[in-house]
Amino acid sequence: MIEKELVIVGAGPAGLCAARIAAEAGCRVLLIDRSPLLGGQLIKQTHKFFGSEQQRAKTRGFRIAEALVADLKPFGDTVEIWQEATVVGAYPDSVLTVWTNGEYRKIHFQSLILAVGAGERSLAFENNDLPGVYGAGAVQTLMNVYGVLPGKEVVMIGSGNIGLIVCYQLIQAGAVVKALVEAAPKIGGYKVHASKLRRLGVPILTRTTVVRALGDSAVKGVVLSGLDENWNPIPGTESEIACDAVCVAVGLSPLYQLAWMLGAEIPYVGELGGMVPLLDENRQTTVSGVFAAGDASGVEEASSAMVGGRLAGLHAARFLGHLHPDHTAIDTECRAQLSSLRGGPFGAKIRAGLKKAEVKVHAR
Ligand SMILES: Cc1cc2nc3c(=O)[nH]c(=O)nc-3n(C[C@H](O)[C@H](O)[C@H](O)COP(=O)(O)OP(=O)(O)OC[C@H]3O[C@@H](n4cnc5c(N)ncnc54)[C@H](O)[C@@H]3O)c2cc1C
């Protein structure tokens, strides 16, 4: 059994920021990620980020990842990093099982931060298991990390920011986006992204869905259908589009499984993306010493993942008896940044989700 003080699972923006602040406070940190690259989703984001200036908006996502990784360098061995290491088990006696270098390793932790992010949702339609049907994150990884174009003619499903941005990146990489289909009556993402696609001639079809993918061994096209106000297909509105790839961008769901294995309370909060661990105001789950941050505790954005990661790192350190010299100032600043990031009409859904979770926490 390997003994560790603070273990952080996930080296995306939340985990990297948590590691830095905890190390500053004096913790010895083990940061674990299953990927060969550090930065989580940021490594495949080639666009300049929107969001808050304080969270490096206007910088390309993969550059933000590089900067967050560089921030850990001064801490040397205080922050130990295991890459290509997957946490496959978490047990209530504060033990993790990690699969790495062809073997299982057991770690006993004093405190744990879960910063594992979110997983892509799929969509039920006939033949959705044909080669050529991808999640939007997979398409981004193929194109922007490995330089592989997933298809020449693509139909995108979902008009949230991810769907809109990935359409644009597909076009930049040389693909033709034959259509972007959206079941809702209006687009879900920022108008600025949708306008860019319209200017490039991409048809945006609202109240429309894919009912079937065509092809025997690979995608050759899709059948679309119009939807009524109850989201049921309207008979007689079916049409076909030829394509060799279908990209599904219908949202993300928090990866809650490790928290669940540890025995944390995990309600369904739709506004936060699905099953999420209940958190107290310091980001601690209902299991003492186990904290959560970033998309794993509710799907938001990299900016809020970074700030939430700082808060989790700060409070995990305090739990371990390492009070950061600037604890109060950092705590106050993080809370102010989070309420600003979640302000305005775009933050309304998140605020509603957090309120539900808060009520439940206080009612315990
Ligand atoms: C197309 C697109 C565009 C976006 N644009 C923006 C934007 O402009 N501005 C913005 O603020 N946000 C943007 N985001 C959102 C942002 O990327 C995410 O909100 C953010 O990356 C979440 O950070 P995280 O650290 O919580 O999780 P992630 O970045 O998902 O990192 C989680 C890490 O955990 C690791 N992991 C998971 N499970 C395990 C396990 N069992 N064992 C070991 N490691 C594990 C993963 O490998 C990963 O590295 C965008 C997202 C997408 C997909």
Short mmCIF file of C-alpha atoms and ligand atoms in Angstrom, two decimals:
data_model
loop_
_atom_site.label_atom_id
_atom_site.label_comp_id
_atom_site.label_asym_id
_atom_site.label_seq_id
_atom_site.Cartn_x
_atom_site.Cartn_y
_atom_site.Cartn_z
CA MET A 1 0.00 0.00 0.00
CA ILE A 2 1.35 3.42 -0.98
CA GLU A 3 0.67 6.18 1.58
CA LYS A 4 -0.15 9.66 0.22
CA GLU A 5 -1.26 12.86 1.92
CA LEU A 6 -3.42 14.51 -0.77
CA VAL A 7 -4.41 12.69 -3.96
CA ILE A 8 -6.02 14.60 -6.83
CA VAL A 9 -7.65 12.53 -9.56
CA GLY A 10 -7.81 14.40 -12.88
CA ALA A 11 -5.28 16.88 -14.27
CA GLY A 12 -7.68 19.13 -16.16
CA PRO A 13 -7.98 22.82 -15.22
CA ALA A 14 -9.69 21.95 -11.90
CA GLY A 15 -7.11 19.37 -10.80
CA LEU A 16 -4.09 21.43 -11.92
CA CYS A 17 -5.32 24.52 -10.03
CA ALA A 18 -6.16 22.45 -6.94
CA ALA A 19 -2.66 20.93 -6.98
CA ARG A 20 -0.97 24.31 -7.14
CA ILE A 21 -2.85 25.92 -4.26
CA ALA A 22 -2.55 22.81 -2.05
CA ALA A 23 1.20 22.66 -2.69
CA GLU A 24 1.48 26.39 -1.88
CA ALA A 25 -0.23 25.64 1.44
CA GLY A 26 2.37 22.94 2.19
CA CYS A 27 0.65 19.69 1.16
CA ARG A 28 2.43 16.84 -0.53
CA VAL A 29 0.31 16.13 -3.61
CA LEU A 30 -0.09 13.15 -5.93
CA LEU A 31 -1.84 14.19 -9.17
CA ILE A 32 -3.13 11.27 -11.26
CA ASP A 33 -4.44 11.36 -14.85
CA ARG A 34 -5.32 8.59 -17.25
CA SER A 35 -4.24 10.62 -20.27
CA PRO A 36 -0.67 10.86 -21.64
CA LEU A 37 -1.16 14.68 -21.79
CA LEU A 38 -1.91 17.02 -18.89
CA GLY A 39 -4.71 19.59 -19.19
CA GLY A 40 -7.93 17.59 -19.53
CA GLN A 41 -10.25 18.97 -22.20
CA LEU A 42 -8.02 22.01 -22.64
CA ILE A 43 -5.48 20.04 -24.67
CA LYS A 44 -7.87 19.81 -27.62
CA GLN A 45 -9.21 23.37 -27.46
CA THR A 46 -7.48 25.31 -30.23
CA HIS A 47 -9.88 28.27 -30.05
CA LYS A 48 -9.36 31.36 -27.95
CA PHE A 49 -11.36 31.00 -24.76
CA PHE A 50 -14.33 33.06 -23.81
CA GLY A 51 -15.02 33.58 -20.13
CA SER A 52 -13.29 35.70 -17.54
CA GLU A 53 -10.12 37.75 -18.08
CA GLN A 54 -8.85 36.50 -14.71
CA GLN A 55 -9.15 32.93 -16.01
CA ARG A 56 -7.04 33.62 -19.11
CA ALA A 57 -9.87 34.37 -21.58
CA LYS A 58 -8.68 35.16 -25.13
CA THR A 59 -5.93 32.52 -24.76
CA ARG A 60 -6.16 29.27 -26.71
CA GLY A 61 -7.23 26.35 -24.52
CA PHE A 62 -4.11 24.21 -25.04
CA ARG A 63 -1.95 27.24 -24.15
CA ILE A 64 -3.89 27.59 -20.86
CA ALA A 65 -3.10 23.92 -20.15
CA GLU A 66 0.60 24.53 -20.80
CA ALA A 67 0.57 27.54 -18.44
CA LEU A 68 -1.21 25.61 -15.66
CA VAL A 69 1.27 22.73 -15.96
CA ALA A 70 4.20 25.20 -15.90
CA ASP A 71 2.76 26.70 -12.68
CA LEU A 72 3.45 23.36 -10.95
CA LYS A 73 7.13 23.18 -11.95
CA PRO A 74 8.45 25.31 -9.03
CA PHE A 75 7.04 22.78 -6.54
CA GLY A 76 9.32 19.99 -7.77
CA ASP A 77 8.69 16.65 -6.04
CA THR A 78 6.08 18.19 -3.72
CA VAL A 79 3.65 17.64 -6.61
CA GLU A 80 4.19 14.12 -7.91
CA ILE A 81 2.43 13.39 -11.20
CA TRP A 82 1.33 10.01 -12.55
CA GLN A 83 0.25 10.12 -16.21
CA GLU A 84 -1.40 7.26 -18.13
CA ALA A 85 -2.67 6.10 -14.73
CA THR A 86 -6.38 5.36 -14.38
CA VAL A 87 -8.14 5.27 -11.02
CA VAL A 88 -10.41 2.25 -11.42
CA GLY A 89 -11.57 1.78 -7.83
CA ALA A 90 -12.26 3.94 -4.76
CA TYR A 91 -13.14 2.44 -1.39
CA PRO A 92 -14.63 3.88 1.82
CA ASP A 93 -11.47 3.02 3.81
CA SER A 94 -9.68 5.82 1.86
CA VAL A 95 -8.08 3.51 -0.67
CA LEU A 96 -7.79 3.92 -4.45
CA THR A 97 -6.84 1.30 -7.03
CA VAL A 98 -4.85 2.70 -9.94
CA TRP A 99 -4.06 0.89 -13.20
CA THR A 100 -0.70 2.07 -14.47
CA ASN A 101 2.28 0.60 -16.31
CA GLY A 102 0.52 -2.73 -16.67
CA GLU A 103 -0.17 -3.20 -12.96
CA TYR A 104 -2.69 -2.32 -10.25
CA ARG A 105 -1.38 -0.12 -7.43
CA LYS A 106 -3.16 0.60 -4.16
CA ILE A 107 -2.96 4.05 -2.57
CA HIS A 108 -4.13 5.07 0.88
CA PHE A 109 -4.97 8.80 1.00
CA GLN A 110 -5.56 11.25 3.86
CA SER A 111 -7.56 13.56 1.64
CA LEU A 112 -8.82 13.29 -1.95
CA ILE A 113 -9.99 15.73 -4.61
CA LEU A 114 -12.08 14.32 -7.43
CA ALA A 115 -11.52 16.45 -10.55
CA VAL A 116 -12.34 13.82 -13.15
CA GLY A 117 -14.47 16.02 -15.43
CA ALA A 118 -17.47 14.89 -17.44
CA GLY A 119 -18.30 12.30 -20.10
CA GLU A 120 -20.03 12.80 -23.42
CA ARG A 121 -23.69 11.92 -23.77
CA SER A 122 -24.92 9.88 -26.68
CA LEU A 123 -28.20 10.01 -28.60
CA ALA A 124 -30.56 7.15 -29.41
CA PHE A 125 -31.21 6.74 -33.15
CA GLU A 126 -31.16 3.77 -35.51
CA ASN A 127 -27.62 2.68 -36.46
CA ASN A 128 -25.95 5.03 -33.94
CA ASP A 129 -23.28 2.33 -33.49
CA LEU A 130 -22.05 2.51 -37.11
CA PRO A 131 -18.38 3.45 -37.57
CA GLY A 132 -18.45 7.16 -38.42
CA VAL A 133 -20.76 8.18 -35.55
CA TYR A 134 -18.61 10.14 -33.06
CA GLY A 135 -18.96 12.22 -29.95
CA ALA A 136 -17.88 15.85 -30.40
CA GLY A 137 -15.04 15.45 -27.88
CA ALA A 138 -13.68 12.46 -29.77
CA VAL A 139 -13.77 14.48 -33.00
CA GLN A 140 -11.85 17.32 -31.35
CA THR A 141 -9.26 14.92 -29.96
CA LEU A 142 -8.78 13.23 -33.34
CA MET A 143 -8.41 16.53 -35.20
CA ASN A 144 -6.66 18.82 -32.76
CA VAL A 145 -4.44 16.39 -30.83
CA TYR A 146 -3.68 13.68 -33.41
CA GLY A 147 -4.20 15.56 -36.72
CA VAL A 148 -6.79 13.06 -38.04
CA LEU A 149 -9.90 14.29 -39.89
CA PRO A 150 -12.83 12.04 -38.86
CA GLY A 151 -14.73 12.56 -42.13
CA LYS A 152 -14.95 14.77 -45.20
CA GLU A 153 -18.68 15.49 -45.01
CA VAL A 154 -20.10 15.81 -41.52
CA VAL A 155 -23.54 16.26 -39.99
CA MET A 156 -23.42 17.80 -36.50
CA ILE A 157 -26.17 17.10 -33.95
CA GLY A 158 -26.51 19.75 -31.24
CA SER A 159 -26.11 23.52 -31.32
CA GLY A 160 -24.64 24.21 -27.87
CA ASN A 161 -21.27 25.93 -27.79
CA ILE A 162 -19.46 22.61 -28.21
CA GLY A 163 -21.43 21.73 -31.36
CA LEU A 164 -20.93 25.21 -32.81
CA ILE A 165 -17.20 25.36 -32.05
CA VAL A 166 -16.49 21.85 -33.31
CA CYS A 167 -18.34 22.67 -36.59
CA TYR A 168 -16.04 25.64 -37.04
CA GLN A 169 -12.96 23.56 -36.27
CA LEU A 170 -14.07 20.86 -38.74
CA ILE A 171 -14.33 23.51 -41.46
CA GLN A 172 -10.89 24.90 -40.53
CA ALA A 173 -9.52 21.34 -40.84
CA GLY A 174 -10.95 20.96 -44.36
CA ALA A 175 -14.25 19.13 -43.81
CA VAL A 176 -17.63 20.24 -45.14
CA VAL A 177 -20.34 20.55 -42.49
CA LYS A 178 -23.44 19.51 -44.43
CA ALA A 179 -25.86 20.58 -41.70
CA LEU A 180 -26.13 21.33 -38.02
CA VAL A 181 -29.35 19.91 -36.59
CA GLU A 182 -30.94 20.98 -33.34
CA ALA A 183 -34.08 19.52 -31.74
CA ALA A 184 -34.92 22.72 -29.82
CA PRO A 185 -36.66 25.66 -31.53
CA LYS A 186 -33.53 27.84 -31.23
CA ILE A 187 -29.78 27.38 -31.03
CA GLY A 188 -28.34 26.63 -27.58
CA GLY A 189 -24.89 28.26 -27.80
CA TYR A 190 -23.64 31.81 -28.23
CA LYS A 191 -25.04 33.68 -31.26
CA VAL A 192 -21.54 34.85 -32.18
CA HIS A 193 -20.48 31.24 -32.91
CA ALA A 194 -23.71 30.45 -34.82
CA SER A 195 -23.40 33.61 -36.95
CA LYS A 196 -19.90 32.59 -37.96
CA LEU A 197 -21.23 29.23 -39.22
CA ARG A 198 -24.13 30.85 -41.06
CA ARG A 199 -21.66 33.17 -42.82
CA LEU A 200 -19.73 30.07 -43.89
CA GLY A 201 -22.92 28.63 -45.41
CA VAL A 202 -23.68 25.89 -42.85
CA PRO A 203 -27.43 25.20 -42.76
CA ILE A 204 -28.67 25.32 -39.15
CA LEU A 205 -31.87 23.27 -38.92
CA THR A 206 -33.81 23.79 -35.68
CA ARG A 207 -36.71 21.57 -34.54
CA THR A 208 -34.96 18.77 -36.46
CA THR A 209 -33.26 15.53 -35.45
CA VAL A 210 -31.44 12.54 -36.92
CA VAL A 211 -33.69 9.47 -36.84
CA ARG A 212 -31.39 7.05 -38.65
CA ALA A 213 -27.82 6.72 -39.87
CA LEU A 214 -27.49 5.09 -43.30
CA GLY A 215 -24.82 2.57 -44.35
CA ASP A 216 -23.83 -1.08 -43.75
CA SER A 217 -20.27 -1.02 -42.45
CA ALA A 218 -19.79 2.76 -42.17
CA VAL A 219 -21.88 5.92 -42.25
CA LYS A 220 -23.01 6.97 -45.73
CA GLY A 221 -25.70 9.43 -44.74
CA VAL A 222 -28.42 10.32 -42.30
CA VAL A 223 -32.20 10.58 -42.33
CA LEU A 224 -33.49 13.77 -40.71
CA SER A 225 -36.98 14.48 -39.45
CA GLY A 226 -38.78 17.63 -38.38
CA LEU A 227 -40.03 17.65 -34.76
CA ASP A 228 -43.28 18.96 -33.34
CA GLU A 229 -43.51 21.05 -30.16
CA ASN A 230 -43.49 17.81 -28.09
CA TRP A 231 -40.26 16.74 -29.81
CA ASN A 232 -42.00 13.93 -31.73
CA PRO A 233 -41.00 13.31 -35.38
CA ILE A 234 -43.50 14.80 -37.84
CA PRO A 235 -44.53 12.14 -40.42
CA GLY A 236 -43.76 13.15 -43.99
CA THR A 237 -40.89 15.51 -43.09
CA GLU A 238 -38.08 12.96 -43.51
CA SER A 239 -35.16 13.90 -45.74
CA GLU A 240 -31.74 12.38 -46.47
CA ILE A 241 -28.29 13.96 -46.37
CA ALA A 242 -25.19 12.16 -47.67
CA CYS A 243 -22.24 12.29 -45.23
CA ASP A 244 -19.41 10.07 -43.98
CA ALA A 245 -19.43 11.22 -40.34
CA VAL A 246 -22.05 12.16 -37.75
CA CYS A 247 -20.90 14.16 -34.76
CA VAL A 248 -23.04 14.04 -31.60
CA ALA A 249 -22.74 17.12 -29.38
CA VAL A 250 -25.67 16.74 -27.03
CA GLY A 251 -24.00 17.61 -23.77
CA LEU A 252 -21.84 16.20 -21.02
CA SER A 253 -22.61 14.36 -17.78
CA PRO A 254 -20.40 14.59 -14.67
CA LEU A 255 -18.29 11.50 -13.96
CA TYR A 256 -19.66 10.68 -10.51
CA GLN A 257 -18.68 7.00 -10.27
CA LEU A 258 -15.61 7.35 -8.01
CA ALA A 259 -17.57 9.53 -5.55
CA TRP A 260 -20.35 6.94 -5.62
CA MET A 261 -17.90 4.10 -4.86
CA LEU A 262 -16.68 6.09 -1.84
CA GLY A 263 -20.23 6.29 -0.51
CA ALA A 264 -20.88 10.00 -1.18
CA GLU A 265 -24.48 11.19 -1.53
CA ILE A 266 -25.15 11.76 -5.21
CA PRO A 267 -28.52 13.19 -6.25
CA TYR A 268 -29.65 13.84 -9.83
CA VAL A 269 -29.50 17.57 -10.55
CA GLY A 270 -30.46 18.09 -14.19
CA GLU A 271 -29.24 21.70 -14.27
CA LEU A 272 -25.71 20.52 -13.37
CA GLY A 273 -25.68 17.80 -16.04
CA GLY A 274 -26.85 14.70 -14.13
CA MET A 275 -25.62 12.83 -11.05
CA VAL A 276 -23.41 15.07 -8.88
CA PRO A 277 -21.92 14.69 -5.41
CA LEU A 278 -23.51 16.94 -2.78
CA LEU A 279 -20.93 19.51 -1.68
CA ASP A 280 -20.71 21.77 1.32
CA GLU A 281 -19.62 25.39 0.84
CA ASN A 282 -15.96 24.29 0.92
CA ARG A 283 -16.48 21.71 -1.85
CA GLN A 284 -16.32 18.76 0.53
CA THR A 285 -18.59 15.81 -0.34
CA THR A 286 -20.63 14.01 2.28
CA VAL A 287 -17.54 11.81 2.84
CA SER A 288 -15.14 13.54 5.23
CA GLY A 289 -11.89 14.59 3.53
CA VAL A 290 -13.16 13.90 0.01
CA PHE A 291 -13.62 17.03 -2.13
CA ALA A 292 -14.80 17.58 -5.72
CA ALA A 293 -14.20 20.30 -8.29
CA GLY A 294 -14.77 21.19 -11.93
CA ASP A 295 -17.15 19.43 -14.30
CA ALA A 296 -17.20 16.38 -12.01
CA SER A 297 -19.33 18.41 -9.61
CA GLY A 298 -21.53 20.06 -12.27
CA VAL A 299 -20.84 20.81 -15.93
CA GLU A 300 -19.77 24.44 -16.33
CA GLU A 301 -16.69 25.89 -18.02
CA ALA A 302 -12.93 25.84 -17.65
CA SER A 303 -12.98 29.21 -15.90
CA SER A 304 -15.24 27.98 -13.10
CA ALA A 305 -13.35 24.65 -13.02
CA MET A 306 -10.12 26.58 -12.31
CA VAL A 307 -11.64 28.66 -9.52
CA GLY A 308 -13.50 25.68 -8.04
CA GLY A 309 -10.24 23.72 -8.16
CA ARG A 310 -8.48 26.46 -6.20
CA LEU A 311 -11.21 26.41 -3.55
CA ALA A 312 -11.09 22.61 -3.27
CA GLY A 313 -7.27 22.67 -3.00
CA LEU A 314 -7.38 25.41 -0.37
CA HIS A 315 -9.90 23.57 1.80
CA ALA A 316 -8.38 20.11 1.35
CA ALA A 317 -5.10 21.65 2.57
CA ARG A 318 -6.85 23.14 5.61
CA PHE A 319 -8.50 19.77 6.29
CA LEU A 320 -4.98 18.29 6.39
CA GLY A 321 -3.79 20.97 8.79
CA HIS A 322 -1.99 23.15 6.23
CA LEU A 323 -3.51 26.62 6.40
CA HIS A 324 -2.46 28.62 3.31
CA PRO A 325 -0.82 31.89 4.44
CA ASP A 326 -3.37 33.80 2.31
CA HIS A 327 -6.28 31.47 3.06
CA THR A 328 -8.93 34.08 3.79
CA ALA A 329 -8.00 36.39 0.92
CA ILE A 330 -7.92 33.53 -1.62
CA ASP A 331 -11.16 32.06 -0.29
CA THR A 332 -12.94 35.43 -0.58
CA GLU A 333 -11.53 36.10 -4.06
CA CYS A 334 -12.54 32.63 -5.36
CA ARG A 335 -16.10 32.98 -4.09
CA ALA A 336 -16.42 36.44 -5.67
CA GLN A 337 -15.09 35.13 -8.99
CA LEU A 338 -17.48 32.18 -8.97
CA SER A 339 -20.51 34.37 -8.36
CA SER A 340 -19.41 36.70 -11.15
CA LEU A 341 -18.84 33.77 -13.56
CA ARG A 342 -22.27 32.40 -12.70
CA GLY A 343 -24.01 35.77 -12.94
CA GLY A 344 -26.28 36.96 -15.75
CA PRO A 345 -28.76 35.03 -17.88
CA PHE A 346 -26.26 32.33 -19.00
CA GLY A 347 -25.57 31.41 -15.35
CA ALA A 348 -29.25 31.07 -14.40
CA LYS A 349 -29.38 27.30 -14.99
CA ILE A 350 -26.21 26.66 -12.95
CA ARG A 351 -27.46 28.89 -10.13
CA ALA A 352 -30.73 26.93 -10.06
CA GLY A 353 -28.83 23.61 -9.91
CA LEU A 354 -26.51 24.76 -7.14
CA LYS A 355 -29.44 26.07 -5.13
CA LYS A 356 -31.11 22.64 -5.23
CA ALA A 357 -27.89 20.96 -4.11
CA GLU A 358 -27.38 23.57 -1.37
CA VAL A 359 -30.86 23.06 0.03
CA LYS A 360 -30.26 19.34 0.19
CA VAL A 361 -26.88 19.80 1.87
CA HIS A 362 -28.31 22.05 4.56
CA ALA A 363 -31.27 19.73 5.08
CA ARG A 364 -29.00 16.79 5.95
C1 LIG B 1 -15.60 22.18 -27.58
C2 LIG B 1 -15.43 22.78 -26.21
C3 LIG B 1 -15.20 24.14 -26.07
C4 LIG B 1 -15.04 24.70 -24.81
N1 LIG B 1 -14.80 26.03 -24.73
C5 LIG B 1 -14.64 26.62 -23.53
C6 LIG B 1 -14.35 28.03 -23.41
O1 LIG B 1 -14.20 28.72 -24.42
N2 LIG B 1 -14.21 28.57 -22.16
C7 LIG B 1 -14.32 27.79 -21.04
O2 LIG B 1 -14.17 28.33 -19.93
N3 LIG B 1 -14.60 26.46 -21.11
C8 LIG B 1 -14.77 25.84 -22.33
N4 LIG B 1 -15.03 24.50 -22.41
C9 LIG B 1 -15.28 23.72 -21.19
C10 LIG B 1 -14.01 23.25 -20.50
O3 LIG B 1 -13.13 22.62 -21.40
C11 LIG B 1 -14.38 22.29 -19.35
O4 LIG B 1 -15.41 22.85 -18.57
C12 LIG B 1 -13.17 22.05 -18.44
O5 LIG B 1 -12.13 21.41 -19.18
C13 LIG B 1 -13.53 21.17 -17.21
O6 LIG B 1 -12.38 21.02 -16.44
P1 LIG B 1 -12.20 19.81 -15.42
O7 LIG B 1 -10.82 19.94 -14.88
O8 LIG B 1 -13.32 19.76 -14.50
O9 LIG B 1 -12.32 18.48 -16.32
P2 LIG B 1 -11.53 17.97 -17.60
O10 LIG B 1 -10.90 19.06 -18.36
O11 LIG B 1 -12.49 17.08 -18.31
O12 LIG B 1 -10.35 17.08 -16.95
C14 LIG B 1 -10.63 15.88 -16.27
C15 LIG B 1 -9.37 15.02 -16.28
O13 LIG B 1 -9.62 13.87 -15.47
C16 LIG B 1 -9.01 12.74 -16.07
N5 LIG B 1 -9.71 11.54 -15.56
C17 LIG B 1 -11.04 11.25 -15.65
N6 LIG B 1 -11.30 10.08 -15.04
C18 LIG B 1 -10.13 9.62 -14.55
C19 LIG B 1 -9.76 8.44 -13.82
N7 LIG B 1 -10.67 7.52 -13.44
N8 LIG B 1 -8.46 8.27 -13.50
C20 LIG B 1 -7.52 9.19 -13.87
N9 LIG B 1 -7.82 10.32 -14.56
C21 LIG B 1 -9.11 10.53 -14.89
C22 LIG B 1 -9.20 12.98 -17.57
O14 LIG B 1 -8.25 12.27 -18.33
C23 LIG B 1 -9.00 14.51 -17.66
O15 LIG B 1 -7.65 14.84 -17.94
C24 LIG B 1 -15.16 23.89 -23.65
C25 LIG B 1 -15.37 22.50 -23.78
C26 LIG B 1 -15.49 21.95 -25.03
C27 LIG B 1 -15.69 20.44 -25.15
#
